[in-house]
Coordinates of C-alpha atoms and ligand atoms in Angstrom, one line a residue:
X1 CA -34.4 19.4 -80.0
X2 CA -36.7 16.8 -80.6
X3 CA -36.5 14.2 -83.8
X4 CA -37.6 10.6 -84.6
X5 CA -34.2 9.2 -82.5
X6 CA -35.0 10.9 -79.3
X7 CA -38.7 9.3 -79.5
X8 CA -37.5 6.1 -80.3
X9 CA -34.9 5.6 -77.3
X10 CA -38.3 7.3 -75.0
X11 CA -40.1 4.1 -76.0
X12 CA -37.0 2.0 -75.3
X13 CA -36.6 3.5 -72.3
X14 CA -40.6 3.6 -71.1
X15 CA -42.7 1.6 -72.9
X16 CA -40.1 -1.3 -74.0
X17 CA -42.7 -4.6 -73.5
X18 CA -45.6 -2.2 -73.9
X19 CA -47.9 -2.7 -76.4
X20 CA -49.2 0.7 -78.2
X21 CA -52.5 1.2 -79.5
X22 CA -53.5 4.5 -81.5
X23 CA -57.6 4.8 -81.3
X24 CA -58.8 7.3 -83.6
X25 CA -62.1 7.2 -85.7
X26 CA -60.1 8.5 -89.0
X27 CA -57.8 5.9 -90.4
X28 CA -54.5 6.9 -91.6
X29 CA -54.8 5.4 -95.5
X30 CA -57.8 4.8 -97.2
X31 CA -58.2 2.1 -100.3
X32 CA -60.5 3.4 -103.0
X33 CA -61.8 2.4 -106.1
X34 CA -60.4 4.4 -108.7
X35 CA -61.6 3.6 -112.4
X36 CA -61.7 0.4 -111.7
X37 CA -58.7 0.1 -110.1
X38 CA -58.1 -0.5 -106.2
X39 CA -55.6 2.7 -105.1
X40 CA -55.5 4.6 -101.4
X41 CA -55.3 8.0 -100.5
X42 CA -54.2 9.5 -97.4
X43 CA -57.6 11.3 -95.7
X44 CA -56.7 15.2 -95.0
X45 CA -56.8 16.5 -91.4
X46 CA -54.9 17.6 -88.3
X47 CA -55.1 13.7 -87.3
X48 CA -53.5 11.9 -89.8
X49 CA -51.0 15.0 -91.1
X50 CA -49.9 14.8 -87.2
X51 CA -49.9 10.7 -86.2
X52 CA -49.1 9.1 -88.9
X53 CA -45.0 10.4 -88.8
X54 CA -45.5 8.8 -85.1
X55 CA -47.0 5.9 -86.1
X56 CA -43.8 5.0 -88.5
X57 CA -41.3 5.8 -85.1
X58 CA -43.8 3.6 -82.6
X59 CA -44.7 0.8 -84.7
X60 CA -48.1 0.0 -82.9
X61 CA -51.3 -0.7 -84.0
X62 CA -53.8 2.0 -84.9
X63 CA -57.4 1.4 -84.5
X64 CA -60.1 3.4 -86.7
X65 CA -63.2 3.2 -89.2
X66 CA -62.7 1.7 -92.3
X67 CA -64.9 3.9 -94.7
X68 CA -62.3 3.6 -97.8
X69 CA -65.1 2.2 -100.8
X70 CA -62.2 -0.5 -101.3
X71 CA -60.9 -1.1 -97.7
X72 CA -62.4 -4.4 -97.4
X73 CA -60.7 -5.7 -100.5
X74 CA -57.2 -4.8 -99.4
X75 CA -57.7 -5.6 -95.3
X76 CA -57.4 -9.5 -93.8
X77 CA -60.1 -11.0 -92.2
X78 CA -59.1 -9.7 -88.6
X79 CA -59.6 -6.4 -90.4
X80 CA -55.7 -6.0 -90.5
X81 CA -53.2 -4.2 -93.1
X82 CA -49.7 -3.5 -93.0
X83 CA -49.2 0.2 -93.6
X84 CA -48.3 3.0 -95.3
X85 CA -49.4 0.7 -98.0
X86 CA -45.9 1.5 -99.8
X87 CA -43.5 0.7 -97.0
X88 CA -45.5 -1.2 -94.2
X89 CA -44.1 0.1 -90.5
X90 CA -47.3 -0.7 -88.3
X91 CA -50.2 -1.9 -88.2
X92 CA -53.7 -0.7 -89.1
X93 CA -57.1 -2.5 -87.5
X94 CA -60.2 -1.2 -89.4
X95 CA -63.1 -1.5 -88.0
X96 CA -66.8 -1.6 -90.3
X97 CA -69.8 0.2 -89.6
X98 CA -72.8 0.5 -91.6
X99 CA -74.4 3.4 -93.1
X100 CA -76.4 3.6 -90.0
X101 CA -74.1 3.4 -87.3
X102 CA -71.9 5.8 -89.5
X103 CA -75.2 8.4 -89.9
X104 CA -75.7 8.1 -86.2
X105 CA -72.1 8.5 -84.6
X106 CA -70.0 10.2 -87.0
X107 CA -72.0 12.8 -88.9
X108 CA -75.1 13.2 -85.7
X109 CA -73.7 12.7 -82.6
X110 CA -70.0 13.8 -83.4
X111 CA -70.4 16.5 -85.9
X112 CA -73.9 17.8 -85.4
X113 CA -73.6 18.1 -81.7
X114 CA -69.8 17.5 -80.4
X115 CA -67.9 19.5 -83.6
X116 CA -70.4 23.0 -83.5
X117 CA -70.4 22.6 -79.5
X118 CA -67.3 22.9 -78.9
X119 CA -66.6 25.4 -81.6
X120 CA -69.0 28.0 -81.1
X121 CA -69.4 29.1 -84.5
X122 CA -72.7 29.9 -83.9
X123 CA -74.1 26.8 -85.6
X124 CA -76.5 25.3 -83.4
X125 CA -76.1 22.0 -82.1
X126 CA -78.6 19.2 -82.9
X127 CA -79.5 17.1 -80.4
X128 CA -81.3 13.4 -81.6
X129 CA -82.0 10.8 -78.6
X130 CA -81.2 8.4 -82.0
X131 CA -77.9 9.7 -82.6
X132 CA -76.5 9.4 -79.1
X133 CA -77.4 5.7 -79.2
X134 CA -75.4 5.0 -82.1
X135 CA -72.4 7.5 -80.9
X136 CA -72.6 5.0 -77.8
X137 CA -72.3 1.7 -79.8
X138 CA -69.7 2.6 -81.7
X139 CA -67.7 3.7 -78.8
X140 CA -68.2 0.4 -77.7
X141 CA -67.5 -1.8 -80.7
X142 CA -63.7 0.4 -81.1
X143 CA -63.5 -0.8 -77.3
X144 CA -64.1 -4.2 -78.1
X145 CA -61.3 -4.0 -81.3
X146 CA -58.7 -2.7 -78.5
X147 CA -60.1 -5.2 -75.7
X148 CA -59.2 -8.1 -78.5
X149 CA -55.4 -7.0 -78.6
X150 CA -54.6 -6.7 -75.3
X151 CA -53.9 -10.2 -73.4
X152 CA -54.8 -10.6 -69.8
X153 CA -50.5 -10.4 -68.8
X154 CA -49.8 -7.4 -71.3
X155 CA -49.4 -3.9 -70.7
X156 CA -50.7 -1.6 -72.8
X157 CA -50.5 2.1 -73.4
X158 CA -53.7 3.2 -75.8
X159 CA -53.9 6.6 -77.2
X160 CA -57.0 7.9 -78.2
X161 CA -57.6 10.7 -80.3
X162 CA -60.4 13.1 -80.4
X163 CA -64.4 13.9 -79.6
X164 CA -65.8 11.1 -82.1
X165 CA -64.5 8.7 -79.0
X166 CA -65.3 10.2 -75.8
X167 CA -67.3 7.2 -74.1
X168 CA -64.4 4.6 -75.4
X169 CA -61.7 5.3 -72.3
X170 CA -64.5 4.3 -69.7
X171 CA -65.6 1.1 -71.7
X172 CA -62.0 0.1 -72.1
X173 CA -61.5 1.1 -68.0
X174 CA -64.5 -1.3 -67.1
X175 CA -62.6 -4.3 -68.5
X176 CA -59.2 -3.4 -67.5
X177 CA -58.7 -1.0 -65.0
X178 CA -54.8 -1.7 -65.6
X179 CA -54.4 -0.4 -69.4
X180 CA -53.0 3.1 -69.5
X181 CA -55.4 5.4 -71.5
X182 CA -54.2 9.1 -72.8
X183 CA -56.9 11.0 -75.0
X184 CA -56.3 14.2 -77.1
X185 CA -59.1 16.4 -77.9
X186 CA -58.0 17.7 -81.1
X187 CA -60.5 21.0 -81.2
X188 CA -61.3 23.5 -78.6
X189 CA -62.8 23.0 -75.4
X190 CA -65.9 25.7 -75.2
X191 CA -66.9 27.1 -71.4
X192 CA -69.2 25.5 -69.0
X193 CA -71.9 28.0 -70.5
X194 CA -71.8 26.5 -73.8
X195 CA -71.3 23.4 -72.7
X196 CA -73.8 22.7 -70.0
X197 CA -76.8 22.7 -73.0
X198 CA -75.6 19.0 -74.1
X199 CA -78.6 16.5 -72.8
X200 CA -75.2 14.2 -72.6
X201 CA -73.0 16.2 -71.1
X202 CA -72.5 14.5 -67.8
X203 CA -71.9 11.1 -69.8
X204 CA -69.2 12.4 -72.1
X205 CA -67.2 13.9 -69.1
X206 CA -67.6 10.6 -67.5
X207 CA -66.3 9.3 -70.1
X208 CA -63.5 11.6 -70.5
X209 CA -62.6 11.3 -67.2
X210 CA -61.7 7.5 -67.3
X211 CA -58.9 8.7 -68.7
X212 CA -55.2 8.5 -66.8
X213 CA -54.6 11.5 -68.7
X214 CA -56.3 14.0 -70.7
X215 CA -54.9 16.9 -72.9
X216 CA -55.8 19.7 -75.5
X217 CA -53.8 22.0 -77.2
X218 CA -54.1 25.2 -75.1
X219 CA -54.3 26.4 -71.4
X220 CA -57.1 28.1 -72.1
X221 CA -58.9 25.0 -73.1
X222 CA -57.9 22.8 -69.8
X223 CA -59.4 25.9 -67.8
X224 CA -62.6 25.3 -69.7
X225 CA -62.5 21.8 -69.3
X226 CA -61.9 21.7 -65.5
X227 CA -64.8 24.6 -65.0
X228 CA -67.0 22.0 -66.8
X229 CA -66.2 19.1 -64.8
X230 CA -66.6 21.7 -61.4
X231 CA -69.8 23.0 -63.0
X232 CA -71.3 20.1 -63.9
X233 CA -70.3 16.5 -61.9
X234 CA -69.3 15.3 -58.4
X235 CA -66.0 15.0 -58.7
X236 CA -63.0 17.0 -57.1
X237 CA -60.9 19.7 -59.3
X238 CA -57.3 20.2 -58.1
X239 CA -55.9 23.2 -59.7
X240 CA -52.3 22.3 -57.5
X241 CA -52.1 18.7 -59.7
X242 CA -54.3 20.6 -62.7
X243 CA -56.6 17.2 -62.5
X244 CA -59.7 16.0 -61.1
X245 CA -59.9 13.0 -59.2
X246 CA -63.3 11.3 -59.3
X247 CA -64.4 7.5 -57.9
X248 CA -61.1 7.5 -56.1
X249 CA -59.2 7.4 -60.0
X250 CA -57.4 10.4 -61.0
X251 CA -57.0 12.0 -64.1
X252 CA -54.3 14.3 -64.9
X253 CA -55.7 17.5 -67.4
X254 CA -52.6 19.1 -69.4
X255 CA -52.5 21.2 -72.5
X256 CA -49.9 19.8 -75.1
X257 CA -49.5 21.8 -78.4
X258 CA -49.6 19.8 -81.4
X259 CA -47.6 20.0 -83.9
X260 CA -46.1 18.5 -87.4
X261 CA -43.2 16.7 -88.6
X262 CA -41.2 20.0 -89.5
X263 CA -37.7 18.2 -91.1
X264 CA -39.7 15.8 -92.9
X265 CA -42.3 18.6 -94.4
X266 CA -39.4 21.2 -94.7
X267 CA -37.0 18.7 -97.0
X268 CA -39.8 17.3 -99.1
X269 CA -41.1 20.6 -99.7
X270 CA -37.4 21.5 -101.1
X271 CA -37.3 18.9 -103.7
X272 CA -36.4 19.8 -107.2
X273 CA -40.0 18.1 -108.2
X274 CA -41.6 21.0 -106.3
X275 CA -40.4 23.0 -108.9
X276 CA -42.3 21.1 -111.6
X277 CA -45.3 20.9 -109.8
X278 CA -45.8 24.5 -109.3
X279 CA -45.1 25.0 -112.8
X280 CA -47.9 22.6 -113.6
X281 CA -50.2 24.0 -111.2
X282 CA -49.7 27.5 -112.3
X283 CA -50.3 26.5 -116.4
X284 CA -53.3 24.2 -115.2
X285 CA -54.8 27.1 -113.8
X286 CA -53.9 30.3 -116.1
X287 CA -51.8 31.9 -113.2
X288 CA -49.4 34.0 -114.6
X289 CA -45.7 33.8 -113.3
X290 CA -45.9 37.6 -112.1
X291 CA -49.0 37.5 -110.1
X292 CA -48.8 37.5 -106.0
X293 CA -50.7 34.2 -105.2
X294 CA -52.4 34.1 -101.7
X295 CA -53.3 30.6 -101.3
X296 CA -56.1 28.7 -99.1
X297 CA -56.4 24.9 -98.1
X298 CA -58.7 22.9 -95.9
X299 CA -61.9 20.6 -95.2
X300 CA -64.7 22.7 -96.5
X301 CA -65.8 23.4 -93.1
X302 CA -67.7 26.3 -91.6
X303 CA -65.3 26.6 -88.7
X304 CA -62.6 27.8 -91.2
X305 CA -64.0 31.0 -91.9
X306 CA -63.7 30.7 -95.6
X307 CA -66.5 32.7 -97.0
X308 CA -65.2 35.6 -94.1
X309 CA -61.4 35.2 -96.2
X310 CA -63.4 35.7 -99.5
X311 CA -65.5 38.5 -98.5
X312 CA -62.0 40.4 -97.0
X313 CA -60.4 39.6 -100.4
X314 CA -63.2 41.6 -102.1
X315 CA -62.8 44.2 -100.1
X316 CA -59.2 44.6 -100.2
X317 CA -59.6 44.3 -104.4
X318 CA -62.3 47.4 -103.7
X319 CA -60.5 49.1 -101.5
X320 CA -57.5 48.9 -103.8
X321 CA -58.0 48.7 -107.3
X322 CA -54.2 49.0 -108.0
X323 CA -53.7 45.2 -107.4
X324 CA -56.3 43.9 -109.4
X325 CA -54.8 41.8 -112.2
X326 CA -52.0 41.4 -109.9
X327 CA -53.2 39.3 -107.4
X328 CA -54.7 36.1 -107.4
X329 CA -56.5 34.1 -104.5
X330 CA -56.3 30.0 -104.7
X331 CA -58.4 28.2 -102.8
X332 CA -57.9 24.0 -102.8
X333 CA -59.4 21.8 -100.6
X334 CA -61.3 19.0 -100.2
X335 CA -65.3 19.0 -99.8
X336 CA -65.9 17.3 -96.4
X337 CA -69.5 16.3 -94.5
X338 CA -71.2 16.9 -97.5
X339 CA -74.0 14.9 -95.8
X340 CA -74.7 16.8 -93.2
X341 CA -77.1 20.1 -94.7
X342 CA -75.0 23.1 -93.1
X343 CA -72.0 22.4 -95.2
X344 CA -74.2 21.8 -98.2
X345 CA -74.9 25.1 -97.6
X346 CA -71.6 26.3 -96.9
X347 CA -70.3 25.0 -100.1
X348 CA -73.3 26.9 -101.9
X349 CA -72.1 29.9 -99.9
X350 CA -68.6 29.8 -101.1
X351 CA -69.5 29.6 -104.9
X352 CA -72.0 32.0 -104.9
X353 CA -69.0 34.4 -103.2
X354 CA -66.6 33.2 -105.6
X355 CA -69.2 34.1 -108.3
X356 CA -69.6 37.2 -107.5
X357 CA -65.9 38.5 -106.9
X358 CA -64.9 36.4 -110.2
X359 CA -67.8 38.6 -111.7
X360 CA -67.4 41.9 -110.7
X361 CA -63.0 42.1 -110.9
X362 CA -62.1 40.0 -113.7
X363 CA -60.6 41.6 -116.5
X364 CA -59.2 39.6 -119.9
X365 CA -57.4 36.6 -118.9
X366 CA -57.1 37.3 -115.1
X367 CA -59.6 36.2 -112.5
X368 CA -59.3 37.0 -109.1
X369 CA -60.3 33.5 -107.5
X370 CA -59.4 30.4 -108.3
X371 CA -61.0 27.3 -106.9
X372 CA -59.0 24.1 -107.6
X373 CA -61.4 20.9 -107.0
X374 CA -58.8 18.5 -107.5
X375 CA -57.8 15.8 -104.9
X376 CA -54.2 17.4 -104.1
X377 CA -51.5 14.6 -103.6
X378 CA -49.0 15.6 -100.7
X379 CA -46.0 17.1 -103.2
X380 CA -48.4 18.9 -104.7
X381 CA -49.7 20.6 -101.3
X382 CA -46.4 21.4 -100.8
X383 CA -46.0 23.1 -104.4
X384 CA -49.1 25.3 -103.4
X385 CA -47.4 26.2 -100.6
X386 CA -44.3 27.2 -101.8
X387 CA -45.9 29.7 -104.3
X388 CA -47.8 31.1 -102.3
X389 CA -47.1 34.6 -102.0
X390 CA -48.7 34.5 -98.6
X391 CA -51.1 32.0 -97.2
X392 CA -54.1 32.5 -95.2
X393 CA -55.4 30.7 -92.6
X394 CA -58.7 32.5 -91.3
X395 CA -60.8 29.9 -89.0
X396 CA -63.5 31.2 -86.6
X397 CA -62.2 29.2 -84.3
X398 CA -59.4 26.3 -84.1
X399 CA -57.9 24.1 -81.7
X400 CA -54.6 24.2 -83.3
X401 CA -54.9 24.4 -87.1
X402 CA -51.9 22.2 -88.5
X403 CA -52.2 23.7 -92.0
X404 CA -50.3 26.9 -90.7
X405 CA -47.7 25.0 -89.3
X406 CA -47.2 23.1 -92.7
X407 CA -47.0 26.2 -94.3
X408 CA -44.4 27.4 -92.4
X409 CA -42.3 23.8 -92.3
X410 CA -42.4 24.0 -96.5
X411 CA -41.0 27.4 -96.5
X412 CA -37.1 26.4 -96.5
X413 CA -36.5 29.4 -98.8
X414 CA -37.4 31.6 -95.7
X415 CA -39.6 33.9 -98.7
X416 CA -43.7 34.2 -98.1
X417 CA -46.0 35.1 -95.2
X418 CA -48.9 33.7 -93.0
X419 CA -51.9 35.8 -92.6
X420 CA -53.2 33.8 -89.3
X421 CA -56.7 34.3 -87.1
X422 CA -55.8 34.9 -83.8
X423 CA -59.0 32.1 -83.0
X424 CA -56.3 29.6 -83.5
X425 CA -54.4 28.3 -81.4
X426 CA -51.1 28.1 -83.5
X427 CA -51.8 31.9 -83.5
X428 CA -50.2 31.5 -79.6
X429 CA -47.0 29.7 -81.1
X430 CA -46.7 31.8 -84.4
X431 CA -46.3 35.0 -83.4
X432 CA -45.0 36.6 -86.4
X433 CA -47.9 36.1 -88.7
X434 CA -49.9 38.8 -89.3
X435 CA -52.9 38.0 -87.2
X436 CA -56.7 38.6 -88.3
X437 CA -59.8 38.4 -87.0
X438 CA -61.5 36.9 -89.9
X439 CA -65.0 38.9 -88.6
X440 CA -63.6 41.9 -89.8
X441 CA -63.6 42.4 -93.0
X442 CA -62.1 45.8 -92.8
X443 CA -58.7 44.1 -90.9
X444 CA -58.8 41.2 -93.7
X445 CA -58.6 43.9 -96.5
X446 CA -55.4 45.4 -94.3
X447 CA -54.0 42.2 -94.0
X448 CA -53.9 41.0 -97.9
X449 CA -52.5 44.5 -98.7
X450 CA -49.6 44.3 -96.2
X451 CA -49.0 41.0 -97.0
X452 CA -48.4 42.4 -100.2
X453 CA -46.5 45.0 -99.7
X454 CA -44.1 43.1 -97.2
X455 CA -40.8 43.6 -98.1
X456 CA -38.8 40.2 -99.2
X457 CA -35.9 41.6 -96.3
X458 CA -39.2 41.2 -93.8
X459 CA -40.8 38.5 -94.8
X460 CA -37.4 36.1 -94.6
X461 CA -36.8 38.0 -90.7
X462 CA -40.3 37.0 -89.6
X463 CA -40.0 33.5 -91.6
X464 CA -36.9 32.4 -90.1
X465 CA -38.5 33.4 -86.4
X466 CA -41.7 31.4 -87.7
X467 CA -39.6 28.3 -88.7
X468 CA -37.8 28.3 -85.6
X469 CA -40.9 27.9 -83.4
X470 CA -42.3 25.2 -85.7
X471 CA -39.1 23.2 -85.6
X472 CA -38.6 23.3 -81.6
X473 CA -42.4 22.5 -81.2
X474 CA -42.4 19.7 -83.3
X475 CA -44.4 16.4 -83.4
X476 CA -41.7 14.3 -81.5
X477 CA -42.0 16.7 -78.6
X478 CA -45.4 16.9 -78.8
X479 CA -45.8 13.1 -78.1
X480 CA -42.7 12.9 -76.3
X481 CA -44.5 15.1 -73.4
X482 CA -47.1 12.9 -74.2
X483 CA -45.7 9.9 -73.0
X484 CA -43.6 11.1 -70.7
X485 CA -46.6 12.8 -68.2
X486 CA -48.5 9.3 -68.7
X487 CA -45.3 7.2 -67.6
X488 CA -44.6 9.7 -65.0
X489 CA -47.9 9.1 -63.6
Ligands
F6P1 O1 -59.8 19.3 -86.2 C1 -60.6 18.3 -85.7 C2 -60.6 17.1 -86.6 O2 -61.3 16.0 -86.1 C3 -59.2 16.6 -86.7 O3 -58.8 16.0 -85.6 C4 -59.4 15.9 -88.0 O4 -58.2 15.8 -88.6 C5 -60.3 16.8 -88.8 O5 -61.1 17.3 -87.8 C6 -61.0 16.0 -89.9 O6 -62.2 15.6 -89.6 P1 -62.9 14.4 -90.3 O7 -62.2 13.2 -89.8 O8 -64.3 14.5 -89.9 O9 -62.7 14.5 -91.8

């Protein structure tokens, strides 16, 4: 199986007098300014949840925006910090951008076109010639950062993360054709169909396709991907090599499941302090020690099919009036993209929900849905997890969705279960949740009353079978195929 040790003597053995270089638009701590006082927080997301464990086994340096309010405070003037902030391991380069730059790359070009492309949610993409020219800057300014580290003798192996970056591997390439690039594409790759309607669609793929290597988390996904590139560029597919080989430069395509650091999740989530927390949590928010929690956390994003959960959990309390009182739903979570309208309106959507289920079931003291608004530190995740009932994960449509696989990692007592859309792709790996499709709100109701009614006998069977999976697909392995395709190359 695969742990810290096994990665560590991989990087010994293949990348000794390599330099490593995570590239990732999210950075991994964030410094903020909190009454008064300069503190960090660690930014929520499949990214950081997933990297950062690495990061503490590989040492390198990780690349990303600095958008903390006190980042620059804390940072040296190469833009440097030692990091986690508590008990430095590697490096972190921040890079600045202003309000601007940020409007134009991150929230237009990557989340109003990339993020609902790729998603197919249904939320239409919006394309702005002014957006694209930022989204191409900033591509080129994280090139830059990495171009600074890398000495004209070194050998370097730079991993870049996700859709916010998609230009940077061909930048990088132009300069030094020698570097060894990976890129992971942390959310779904849609089809050629969906695709195609991108005005820059033949730019990102050139992009992509600097690459040595490019992977996503499912089959399905590559086969997207490679109908794209067939669909839309010169350039030759080979289904033999799964890779497509354009300008003479080939890039291998390969689907890599990620993952989480299950020991590290699974023993911190057994802590006696757990204990306390989820007492705490429990009295802050009037739940009562007999009630069957179902709990919810995430970016308030409209992939994640949140107002879909609520609206199954007020049918199931319809359908079923016996577990009213006995039931409560807990949603936490952090608001994300606030500046972008549609999750405006998506948060407006979820109160107004919450409202009216809060309205119509409530009786006394109990209230069906709680929404908890506070900034959850990492133990106290892991105390919402562990009483939890059953959690419920209910995107439209996911790469991966790590949140499941925490769930599961914090569950050492073997006890609760994981209501799972099957639009995930951890749905593939966790086969013994009881899988959704969060459109129907008929099979939502069904779900939240056989969670309810499973046994504790059944719950611990399919628990330990969950566990098992999450534990053998872990993060190590994750970037342990990672680096051994490149090196292999
Ligand atoms: O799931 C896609 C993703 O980009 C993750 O890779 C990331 O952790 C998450 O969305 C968070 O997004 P943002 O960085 O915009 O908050």
């Amino acid at each position: 199986m695969w742990n810290k040790e096994q990665l560590t003597q991989l990087l010994q053995d293949k990348l000794k007098d390599t330099k490593f270089i995570m590239v990732a638009n999210r950075q991994p701590y964030k410094h903020i300014l909190r009454d008064g006082k300069v503190t960090y927080v660690k930014p929520t997301g499949g990214v950081v949840s997933a990297l950062d464990p690495v990061m503490r086994v590989c040492k390198g340096l990780w690349v990303a925006y600095g958008d903390g309010d006190a980042d620059k405070k804390v940072t040296g003037e190469d833009g440097k910090i030692a990091v986690p902030p508590d008990n430095p391991s590697y490096t972190l380069k921040r890079i600045w951008l202003n309000n601007t730059e940020a409007d134009g790359y991150y929230y237009g070009f990557a989340n109003e076109v990339l993020w609902p492309l790729c998603h197919v949610v249904y939320q239409r993409p919006l394309f702005n010639p002014e957006d694209w020219k930022h989204y191409v800057a900033v591509n080129q300014r994280f090139a830059d950062a990495v171009l600074e580290e890398i000495k004209d003798d070194d050998d370097a192996f730079i991993f870049v993360q996700d859709y916010h970056l998609a230009l940077f591997p061909k930048f990088v390439k132009e300069k030094r054709p020698d570097v060894r690039i990976a890129q992971f594409w942390h959310i779904p790759w849609p089809n050629p169909e969906a695709f195609r309607i991108c005005p820059q669609a033949k730019e990102i793929l050139e992009g992509l396709l600097a690459n040595d290597l490019f992977t996503l988390h499912v089959r399905q996904h590559v086969n997207h991907f490679l109908d794209t590139v067939g669909q839309l560029i010169e350039g030759r597919v080979d289904m033999e090599r799964v890779s497509v080989v354009k300008d003479e430069h080939e890039t291998l395509v390969r689907h890599t499941p990620i993952s989480v650091d299950f020991d590290e999740i699974s023993q911190l989530a057994s802590e006696p302090e757990i204990e306390t927390l989820m007492k705490e949590l429990k009295e802050k928010h009037n739940v009562g020690d007999d009630q069957l929690i179902f709990g919810g956390l995430e970016r308030m994003d409209y992939t994640k099919g949140i107002p879909e959960r609520l609206i199954g959990y007020r049918r199931f309390l319809e359908k079923y009036p016996q577990f009213r009182g006995k039931v409560v739903y807990f949603q936490a979570g952090e608001l994300s993209r606030t500046h972008i309208e549609k999750y405006r309106q998506l948060n407006k959507e979820i109160e107004s929900i919450i409202d009216d289920i809060n309205w119509k079931y409530s009786e006394g003291d109990w209230k069906p849905v709680i929404m908890c608004r506070d900034l959850l530190s990492t133990k106290q995740i892991y105390a919402l997890f562990r009483m939890s009932h059953s959690f419920v994960v209910s995107s439209l449509h996911d790469g991966m969705n790590l949140v499941a696989k925490e769930y599961v990692a914090s569950r050492s007592d073997e006890k609760g279960s994981l209501i799972l859309s099957r639009f995930t792709g951890s749905a593939r790996e966790l086969t013994q949740s009881i899988q959704v499709n969060p459109y129907d709100q008929e099979e939502m109701a069904e779900a939240f009353k056989k969670a309810t009614k499973m046994s504790p006998k059944e719950q611990t069977r399919r628990m330990k079978k969950l566990r098992q999976s999450v534990s053998e697909n872990n993060i190590y392995k994750w970037i342990g195929t990672i680096i051994s395709n490149l090196t292999n190359i």
